[in-house]
Structures are given as C-alpha cells and as structure tokens.
Short mmCIF file of C-alpha atoms and ligand atoms in Angstrom, two decimals:
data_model
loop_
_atom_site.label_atom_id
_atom_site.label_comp_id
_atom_site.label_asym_id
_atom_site.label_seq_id
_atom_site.Cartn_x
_atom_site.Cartn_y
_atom_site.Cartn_z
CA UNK T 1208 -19.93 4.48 -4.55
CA UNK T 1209 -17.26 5.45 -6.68
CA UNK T 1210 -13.83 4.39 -5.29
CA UNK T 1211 -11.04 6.97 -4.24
CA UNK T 1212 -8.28 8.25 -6.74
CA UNK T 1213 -4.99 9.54 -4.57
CA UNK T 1214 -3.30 12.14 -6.90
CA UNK T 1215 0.23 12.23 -5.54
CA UNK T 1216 2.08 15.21 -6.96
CA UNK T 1217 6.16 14.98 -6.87
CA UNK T 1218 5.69 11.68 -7.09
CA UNK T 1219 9.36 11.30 -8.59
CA UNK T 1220 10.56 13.06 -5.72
CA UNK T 1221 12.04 11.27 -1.86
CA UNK T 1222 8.02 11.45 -0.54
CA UNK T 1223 6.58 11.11 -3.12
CA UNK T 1224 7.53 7.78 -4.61
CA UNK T 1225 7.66 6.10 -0.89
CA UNK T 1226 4.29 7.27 -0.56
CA UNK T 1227 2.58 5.93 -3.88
CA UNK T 1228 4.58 2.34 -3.07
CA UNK T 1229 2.37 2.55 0.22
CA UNK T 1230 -0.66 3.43 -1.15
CA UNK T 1231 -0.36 1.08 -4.59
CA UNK T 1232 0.44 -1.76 -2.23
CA UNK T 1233 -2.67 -0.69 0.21
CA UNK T 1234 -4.48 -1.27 -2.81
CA UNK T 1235 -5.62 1.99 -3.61
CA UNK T 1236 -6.05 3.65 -7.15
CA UNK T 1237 -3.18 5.77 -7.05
CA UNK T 1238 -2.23 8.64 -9.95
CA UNK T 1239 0.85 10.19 -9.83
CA UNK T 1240 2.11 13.26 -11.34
CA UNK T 1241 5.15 15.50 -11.92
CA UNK T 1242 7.40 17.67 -14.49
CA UNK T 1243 9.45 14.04 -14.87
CA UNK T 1244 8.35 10.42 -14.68
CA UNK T 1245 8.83 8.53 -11.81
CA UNK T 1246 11.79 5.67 -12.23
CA UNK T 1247 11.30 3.67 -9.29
CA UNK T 1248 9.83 0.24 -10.97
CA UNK T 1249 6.96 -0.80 -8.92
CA UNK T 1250 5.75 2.67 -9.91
CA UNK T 1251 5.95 2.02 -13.60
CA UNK T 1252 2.32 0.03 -14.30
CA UNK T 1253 0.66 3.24 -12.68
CA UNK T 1254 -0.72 6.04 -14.63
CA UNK T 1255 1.37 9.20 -14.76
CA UNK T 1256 1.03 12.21 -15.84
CA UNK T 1257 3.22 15.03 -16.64
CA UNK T 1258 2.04 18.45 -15.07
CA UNK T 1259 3.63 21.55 -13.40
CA UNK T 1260 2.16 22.75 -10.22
CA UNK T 1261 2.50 26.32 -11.73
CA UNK T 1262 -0.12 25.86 -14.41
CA UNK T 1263 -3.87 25.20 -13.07
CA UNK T 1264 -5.63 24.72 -16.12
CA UNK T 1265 -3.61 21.41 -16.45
CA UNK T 1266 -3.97 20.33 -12.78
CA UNK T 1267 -7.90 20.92 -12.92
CA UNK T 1268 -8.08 19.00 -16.47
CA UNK T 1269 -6.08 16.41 -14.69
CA UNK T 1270 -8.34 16.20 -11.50
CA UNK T 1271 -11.18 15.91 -13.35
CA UNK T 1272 -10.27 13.53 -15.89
CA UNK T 1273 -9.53 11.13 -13.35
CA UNK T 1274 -12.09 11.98 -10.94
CA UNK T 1275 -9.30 12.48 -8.37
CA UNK T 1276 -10.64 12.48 -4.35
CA UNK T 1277 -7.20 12.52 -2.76
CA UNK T 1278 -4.53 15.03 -3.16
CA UNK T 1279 -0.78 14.82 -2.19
CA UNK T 1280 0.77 18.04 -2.60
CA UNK T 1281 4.62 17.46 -2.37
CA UNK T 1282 6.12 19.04 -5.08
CA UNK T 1283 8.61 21.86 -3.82
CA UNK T 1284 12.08 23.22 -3.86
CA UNK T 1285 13.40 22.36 -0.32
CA UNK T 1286 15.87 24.79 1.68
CA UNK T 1287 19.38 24.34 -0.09
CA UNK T 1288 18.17 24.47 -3.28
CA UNK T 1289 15.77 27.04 -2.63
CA UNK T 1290 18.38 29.80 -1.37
CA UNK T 1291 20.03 29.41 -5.28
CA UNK T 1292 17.07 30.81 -6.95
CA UNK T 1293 14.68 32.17 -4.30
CA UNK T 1294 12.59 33.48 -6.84
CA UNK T 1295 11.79 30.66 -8.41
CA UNK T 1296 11.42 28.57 -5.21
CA UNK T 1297 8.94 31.03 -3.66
CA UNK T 1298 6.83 30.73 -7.40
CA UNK T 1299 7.06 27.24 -7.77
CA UNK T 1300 5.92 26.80 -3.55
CA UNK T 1301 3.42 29.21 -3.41
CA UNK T 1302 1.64 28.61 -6.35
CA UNK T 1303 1.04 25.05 -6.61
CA UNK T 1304 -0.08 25.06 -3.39
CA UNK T 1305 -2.32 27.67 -3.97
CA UNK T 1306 -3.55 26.42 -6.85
CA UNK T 1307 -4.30 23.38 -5.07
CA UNK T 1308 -6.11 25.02 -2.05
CA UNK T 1309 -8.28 26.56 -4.71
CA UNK T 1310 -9.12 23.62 -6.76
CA UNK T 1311 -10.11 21.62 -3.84
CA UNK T 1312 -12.32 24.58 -3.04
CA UNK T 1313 -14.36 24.66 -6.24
CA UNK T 1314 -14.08 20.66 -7.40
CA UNK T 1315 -16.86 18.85 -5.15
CA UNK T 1316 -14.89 15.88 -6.29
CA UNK T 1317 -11.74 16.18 -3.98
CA UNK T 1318 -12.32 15.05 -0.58
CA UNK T 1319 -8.80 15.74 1.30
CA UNK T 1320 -5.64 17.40 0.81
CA UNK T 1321 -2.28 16.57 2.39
CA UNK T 1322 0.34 19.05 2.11
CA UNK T 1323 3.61 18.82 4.38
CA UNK T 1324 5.14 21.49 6.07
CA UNK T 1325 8.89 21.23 7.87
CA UNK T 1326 10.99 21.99 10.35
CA UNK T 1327 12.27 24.62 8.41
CA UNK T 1328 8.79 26.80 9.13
CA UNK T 1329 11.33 27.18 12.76
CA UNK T 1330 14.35 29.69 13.16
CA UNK T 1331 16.28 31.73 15.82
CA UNK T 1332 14.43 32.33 18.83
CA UNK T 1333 12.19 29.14 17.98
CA UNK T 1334 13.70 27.19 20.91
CA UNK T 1335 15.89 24.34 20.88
CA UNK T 1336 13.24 21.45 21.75
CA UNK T 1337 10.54 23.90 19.54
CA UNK T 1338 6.73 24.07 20.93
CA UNK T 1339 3.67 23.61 18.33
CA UNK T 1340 3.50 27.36 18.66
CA UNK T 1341 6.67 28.57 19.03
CA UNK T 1342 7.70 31.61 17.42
CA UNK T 1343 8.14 31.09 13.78
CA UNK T 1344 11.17 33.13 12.08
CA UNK T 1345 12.25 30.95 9.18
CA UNK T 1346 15.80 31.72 7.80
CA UNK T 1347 15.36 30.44 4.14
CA UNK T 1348 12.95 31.34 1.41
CA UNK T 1349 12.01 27.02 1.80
CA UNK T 1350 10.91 27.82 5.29
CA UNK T 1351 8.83 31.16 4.74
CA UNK T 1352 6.92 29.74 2.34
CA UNK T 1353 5.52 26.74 4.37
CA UNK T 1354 5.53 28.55 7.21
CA UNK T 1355 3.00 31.13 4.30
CA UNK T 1356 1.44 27.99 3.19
CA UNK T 1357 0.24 26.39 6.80
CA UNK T 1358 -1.29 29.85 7.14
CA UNK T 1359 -3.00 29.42 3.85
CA UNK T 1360 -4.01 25.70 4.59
CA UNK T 1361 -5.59 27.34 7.91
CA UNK T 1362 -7.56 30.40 5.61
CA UNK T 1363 -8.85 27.63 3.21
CA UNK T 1364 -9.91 25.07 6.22
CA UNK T 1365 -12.10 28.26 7.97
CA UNK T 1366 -13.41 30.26 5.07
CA UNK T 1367 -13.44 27.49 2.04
CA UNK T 1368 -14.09 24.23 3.79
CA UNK T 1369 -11.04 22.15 2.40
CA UNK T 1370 -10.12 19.64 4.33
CA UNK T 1371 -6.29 20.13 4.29
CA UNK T 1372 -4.11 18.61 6.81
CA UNK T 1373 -0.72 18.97 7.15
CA UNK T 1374 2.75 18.10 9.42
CA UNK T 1375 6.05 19.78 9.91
CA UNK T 1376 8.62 16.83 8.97
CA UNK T 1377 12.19 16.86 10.10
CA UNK T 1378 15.03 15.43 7.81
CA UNK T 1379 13.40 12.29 5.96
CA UNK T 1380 15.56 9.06 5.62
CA UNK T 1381 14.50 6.86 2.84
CA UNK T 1382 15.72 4.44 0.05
CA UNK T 1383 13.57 4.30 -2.90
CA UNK T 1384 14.62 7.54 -4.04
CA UNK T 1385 16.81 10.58 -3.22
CA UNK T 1386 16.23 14.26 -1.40
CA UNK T 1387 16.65 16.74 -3.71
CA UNK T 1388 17.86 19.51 -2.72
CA UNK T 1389 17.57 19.90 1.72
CA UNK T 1390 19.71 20.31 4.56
CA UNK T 1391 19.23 17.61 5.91
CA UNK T 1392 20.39 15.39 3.00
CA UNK T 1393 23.71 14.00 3.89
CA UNK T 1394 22.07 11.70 6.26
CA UNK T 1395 21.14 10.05 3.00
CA UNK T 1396 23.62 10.86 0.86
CA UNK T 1397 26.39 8.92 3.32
CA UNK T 1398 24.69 6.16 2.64
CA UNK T 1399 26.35 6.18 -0.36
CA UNK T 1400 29.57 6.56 0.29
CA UNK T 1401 30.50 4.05 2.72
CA UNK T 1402 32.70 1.98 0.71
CA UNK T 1403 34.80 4.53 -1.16
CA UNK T 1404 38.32 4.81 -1.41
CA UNK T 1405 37.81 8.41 -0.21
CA UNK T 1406 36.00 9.91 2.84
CA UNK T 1407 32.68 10.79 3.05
CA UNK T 1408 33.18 14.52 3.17
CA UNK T 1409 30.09 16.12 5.63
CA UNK T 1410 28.58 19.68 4.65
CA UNK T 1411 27.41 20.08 8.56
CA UNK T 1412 29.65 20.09 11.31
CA UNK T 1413 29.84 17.17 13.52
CA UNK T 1414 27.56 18.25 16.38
CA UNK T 1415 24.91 19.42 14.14
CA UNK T 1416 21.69 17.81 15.51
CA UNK T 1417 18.26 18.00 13.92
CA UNK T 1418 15.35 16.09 13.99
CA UNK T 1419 15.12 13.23 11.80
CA UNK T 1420 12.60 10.31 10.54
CA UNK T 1421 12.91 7.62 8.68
CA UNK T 1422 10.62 7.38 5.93
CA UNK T 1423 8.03 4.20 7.17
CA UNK T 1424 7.22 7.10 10.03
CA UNK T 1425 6.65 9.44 7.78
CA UNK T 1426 3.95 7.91 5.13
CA UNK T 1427 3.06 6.33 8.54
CA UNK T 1428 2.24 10.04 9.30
CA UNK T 1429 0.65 11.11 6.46
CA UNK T 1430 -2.06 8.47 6.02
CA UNK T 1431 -2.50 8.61 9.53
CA UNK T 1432 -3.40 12.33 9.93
CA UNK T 1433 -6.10 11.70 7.03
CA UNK T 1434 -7.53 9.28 8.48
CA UNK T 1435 -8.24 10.65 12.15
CA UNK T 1436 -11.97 11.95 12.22
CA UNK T 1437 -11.93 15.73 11.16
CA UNK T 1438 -13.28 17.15 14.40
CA UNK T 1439 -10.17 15.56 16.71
CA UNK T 1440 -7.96 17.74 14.81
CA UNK T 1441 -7.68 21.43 17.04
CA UNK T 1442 -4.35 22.67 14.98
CA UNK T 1443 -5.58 24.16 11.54
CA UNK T 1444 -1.85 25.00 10.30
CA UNK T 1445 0.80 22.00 10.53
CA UNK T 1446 1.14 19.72 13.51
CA UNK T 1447 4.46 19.24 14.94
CA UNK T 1448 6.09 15.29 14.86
CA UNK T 1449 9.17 13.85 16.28
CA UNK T 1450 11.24 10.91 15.65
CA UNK T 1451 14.52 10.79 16.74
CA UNK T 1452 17.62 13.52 16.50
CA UNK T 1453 21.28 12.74 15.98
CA UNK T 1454 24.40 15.18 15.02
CA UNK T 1455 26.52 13.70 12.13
CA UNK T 1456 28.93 12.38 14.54
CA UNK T 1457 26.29 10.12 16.11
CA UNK T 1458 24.84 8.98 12.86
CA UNK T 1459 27.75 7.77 11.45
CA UNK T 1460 29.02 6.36 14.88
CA UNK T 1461 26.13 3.79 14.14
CA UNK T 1462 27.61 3.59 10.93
CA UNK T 1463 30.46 2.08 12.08
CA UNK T 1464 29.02 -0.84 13.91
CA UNK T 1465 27.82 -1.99 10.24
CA UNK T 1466 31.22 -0.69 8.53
CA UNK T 1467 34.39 -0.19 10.71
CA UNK T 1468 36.23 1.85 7.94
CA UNK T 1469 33.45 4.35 7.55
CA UNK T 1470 35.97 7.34 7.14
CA UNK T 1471 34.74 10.90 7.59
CA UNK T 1472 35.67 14.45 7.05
CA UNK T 1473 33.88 17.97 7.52
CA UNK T 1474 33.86 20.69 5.29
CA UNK T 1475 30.66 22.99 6.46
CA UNK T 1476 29.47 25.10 3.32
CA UNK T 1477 26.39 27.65 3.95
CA UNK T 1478 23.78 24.41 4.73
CA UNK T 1479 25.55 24.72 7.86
CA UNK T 1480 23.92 27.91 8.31
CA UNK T 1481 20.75 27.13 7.70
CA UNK T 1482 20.76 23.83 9.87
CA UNK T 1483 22.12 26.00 12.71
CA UNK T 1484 18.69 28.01 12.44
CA UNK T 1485 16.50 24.68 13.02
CA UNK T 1486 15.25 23.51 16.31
CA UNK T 1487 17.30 20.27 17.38
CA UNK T 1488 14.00 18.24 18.25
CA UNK T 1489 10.38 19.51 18.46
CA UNK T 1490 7.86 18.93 20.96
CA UNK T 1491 4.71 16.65 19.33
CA UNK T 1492 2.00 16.46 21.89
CA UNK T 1493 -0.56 18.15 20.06
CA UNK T 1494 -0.22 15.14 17.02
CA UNK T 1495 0.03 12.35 19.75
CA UNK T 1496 -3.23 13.73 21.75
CA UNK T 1497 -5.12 14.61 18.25
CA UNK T 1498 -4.45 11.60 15.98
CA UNK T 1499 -2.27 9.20 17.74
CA UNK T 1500 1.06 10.27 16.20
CA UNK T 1501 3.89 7.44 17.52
CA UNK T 1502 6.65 7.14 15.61
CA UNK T 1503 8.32 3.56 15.68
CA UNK T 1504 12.00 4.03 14.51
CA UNK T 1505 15.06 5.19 16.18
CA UNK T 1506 18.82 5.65 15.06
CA UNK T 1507 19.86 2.13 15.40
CA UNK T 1508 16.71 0.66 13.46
CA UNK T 1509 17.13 3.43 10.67
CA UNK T 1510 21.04 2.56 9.73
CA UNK T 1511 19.72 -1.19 10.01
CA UNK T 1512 17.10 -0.70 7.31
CA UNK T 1513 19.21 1.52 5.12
CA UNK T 1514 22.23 -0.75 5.24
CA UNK T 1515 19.70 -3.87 4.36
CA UNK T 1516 18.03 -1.68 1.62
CA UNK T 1517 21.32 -0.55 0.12
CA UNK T 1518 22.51 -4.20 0.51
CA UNK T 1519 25.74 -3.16 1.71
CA UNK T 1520 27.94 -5.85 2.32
CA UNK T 1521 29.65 -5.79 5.83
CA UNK T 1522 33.21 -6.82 5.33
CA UNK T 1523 34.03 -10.05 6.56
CA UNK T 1524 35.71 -10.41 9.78
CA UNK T 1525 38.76 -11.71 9.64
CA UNK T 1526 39.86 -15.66 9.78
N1 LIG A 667 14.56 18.07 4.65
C1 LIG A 667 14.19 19.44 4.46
C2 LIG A 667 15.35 20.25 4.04
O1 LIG A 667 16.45 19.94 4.45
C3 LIG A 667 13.61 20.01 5.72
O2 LIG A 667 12.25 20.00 5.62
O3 LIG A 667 15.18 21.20 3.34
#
C-alpha cells in the first residue's frame, strides 16, 4: 500500500511549520509548500516546494508529482493584514481554497483535506460565549471569507465527496515561528519584548479578552479531527474549540511571575476594533461529543512553555 504524503501548504507560516515538526517527527512523509521557504531548521532536510495557492496548474503538477494523500490548507492573509488590501486577501483566501476543494474532487489520490477556519467567522450579535451555530456576521474581509469557505468545505463534503474537515481556532500561541499578520498577535509578539529598555506597547486595550490556544492544542486539534471516523462527524462547516481566554492585562499578569519588570503600555490602533467584534470564548461541545476535542493547556502552562522556549532568563533574585 503506498504510504501517505501530507502536503502542508503555508508551511513557512505560525501553523504551518508547528504542524510539519509534528508530523516529520510522527514519522510521516511530509511535503511542504509555500511562496517562501520555510527557515525553521528541523524543516530544512524536507522537500519543499515553491507554489502559490492562486495558480492550480502548479498545485495539481505538485500533487501529483508527489502522489500527495494529505492536504493542509493554511495559507491565508489573517484579519489585520487582510483589512490593508481586502482585495487581495479575499483572492488569495478564496482561491486557494477553492482550488483545493476542487483538486481533491477530481485527484482520486488525495484522501483528506484540513482547512482551518477562526474565530473571526464570529461578529456582533454572535454572543459573548458564541454557540456552534451562532449567528455569523464577520467584521473583516479575514472573517467573511472563512466564514465563505466553511460553507464551501460543506458544498464540496455533500455534492463532491471530499473529505474536508475543518475548526474555528482562536488566537494561536506558538514558538517556532511568528503570526503574520492577526489580531490576536501581541500575545506572541510580547514575548519578545520582555527585557527591553522600553515598554511593551499593547495594540488592544487591557480588558480585551479572546479566546486563545497554545499551539500543542492546536496541531493536537488538527490531527485529531482527521483521524476521528468520518461518520462521527455531524458539523459539515467548522467545529467550534476552546482553550482558554485572557485580556492583555491577565496575560501579562502571568508574565510577571516569570519577569517582575515586565513594563506595559496601551496604545489601541483599529485591531482593537476588530477584536471587539470576536466572541470572548466559544462554546465546543459539538468537537468534544464528535471527536474527543480536550484541550490540555491553560494560561499559566502557556507563559511557562513560551518563557522555556524563548529561554528567557529570569533575573536573579537578589543576595
Ligand atoms: N489569529 C487570527 C487573527 O488574529 C484569528 O483567527 O487574525
């Protein structure tokens, strides 16, 4: 039987590379593509290839050179970035994923698709704690087209048989490389700024809360999804998961118990905006009943791991 090829697109980007490092050390046959190559060096023995989710002809000549089975779909502009140059955020979203959908209709050869949708699919009038099927009116061009896409995922499930699964993630917290481009990205971005002569200067206020994860929970949640048997699975769009949620205030309050000089100021620019659209937690039911969703990490384990992965140096008490 002919062994499975996972075909991680965007795998330069935050997801991405976490999720090849888990699959690579799972031992899997793992091909990653994107418009730039991936830097992160356990990455750098795989084979990568240089495509743009835009052109099809490439992705298919791709797919079938390397008899691909498994397809990660994470290449996108997220929210911030996305309001710049809505044009070429709704282009770049819709397409690939479209062209994706549609290759995985007509190639025999692909077996599974995993594309993620977000928080962001939410707006006003979603709900603060946000239901699987609460009303969806998204407040950025990021969020209309995944909330677009897990309708699409949903039309090629019923009427073209591709098994494409998907979950709405909240603000991701990882190490091995950065967000580009979100809301919720200052609760990775501090982590760089601890030590500084100057504050850490916060684009959300300080009672912002949103739903977060850190990153182990959310490979966790992809490669658990595709593995749950096919007819468990009742939601056809994008399951809901929760982690944890914390406000910028909280977040760097645990901080502080790693680095007492953590200093902090606000200046709220027009993320603030957006984040005040999202839900502050959602409800996940649905993904615990279906597929055993159960995330494992909470605030004070997160700013743990990131403090140990950064190798920040707690200053030393004094004598
Ligand atoms: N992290 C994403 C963003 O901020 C939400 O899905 O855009």
């Amino acid at each position: 039987m002919p062994q499975d090829m996972h075909c991680i697109i965007g795998a330069a980007g935050q997801l991405g590379t976490e999720l090849a490092v888990a699959l690579h050390h799972a031992g899997e046959r793992v091909l990653l593509l994107d418009i730039q190559a991936p830097t992160y060096p356990a990455l750098l023995e795989l084979p990568f290839e240089t495509v743009d989710v835009r052109d099809q002809a490439a992705l298919s000549a791709v797919f079938g050179a390397y008899n691909v089975t498994h397809v990660y779909h994470l290449a996108a502009a997220l929210s911030a970035r996305g309001e710049q140059d809505p044009q070429w955020a709704w282009d770049l979203n819709m397409k690939g994923l479209l062209h994706v959908l549609d290759l995985a209709a007509g190639m025999d050869g692909i077996a599974q698709v995993f594309w993620p949708s977000s928080i962001a699919v939410f707006g006003p009038g979603s709900g603060v704690v946000a239901a699987q099927s609460a009303y969806r009116l998204p407040s950025t061009v990021y969020g209309i087209s995944k909330n677009v896409g897990e309708q699409w995922c949903s039309w090629y499930h019923q009427h073209r048989g591709v098994d494409v699964r998907s979950v709405r993630y909240p603000g991701l917290i990882g190490t091995l490389a950065p967000p580009g481009g979100g809301t919720t990205d200052y609760a990775v971005e501090v982590f760089d700024h601890l030590h500084g002569p100057d504050p850490y200067t916060c684009f959300l206020k300080a009672e912002e809360r949103l739903p977060m994860m850190h990153m182990d929970d959310a490979v966790g949640a992809a490669l658990q999804i595709l593995s749950a048997p096919r007819a468990s699975l009742r939601c056809t769009e994008a399951y809901n998961i929760n982690a944890m949620s914390f406000n910028p205030q909280e977040l760097f309050a645990e901080i502080r118990r790693h680095v007492p000089g953590f200093k902090v100021e606000y200046a709220p620019d027009f993320r603030q905006n957006i984040a005040s659209s999202w839900p502050d937690a959602l409800h996940d039911d649905m993904a615990r009943e279906d597929w055993g969703w159960a995330p494992k990490i909470g605030l004070p384990a997160l700013v743990s791991s990131m403090m140990e992965a950064r190798k920040v140096q707690t200053p030393s008490s004094p004598h």
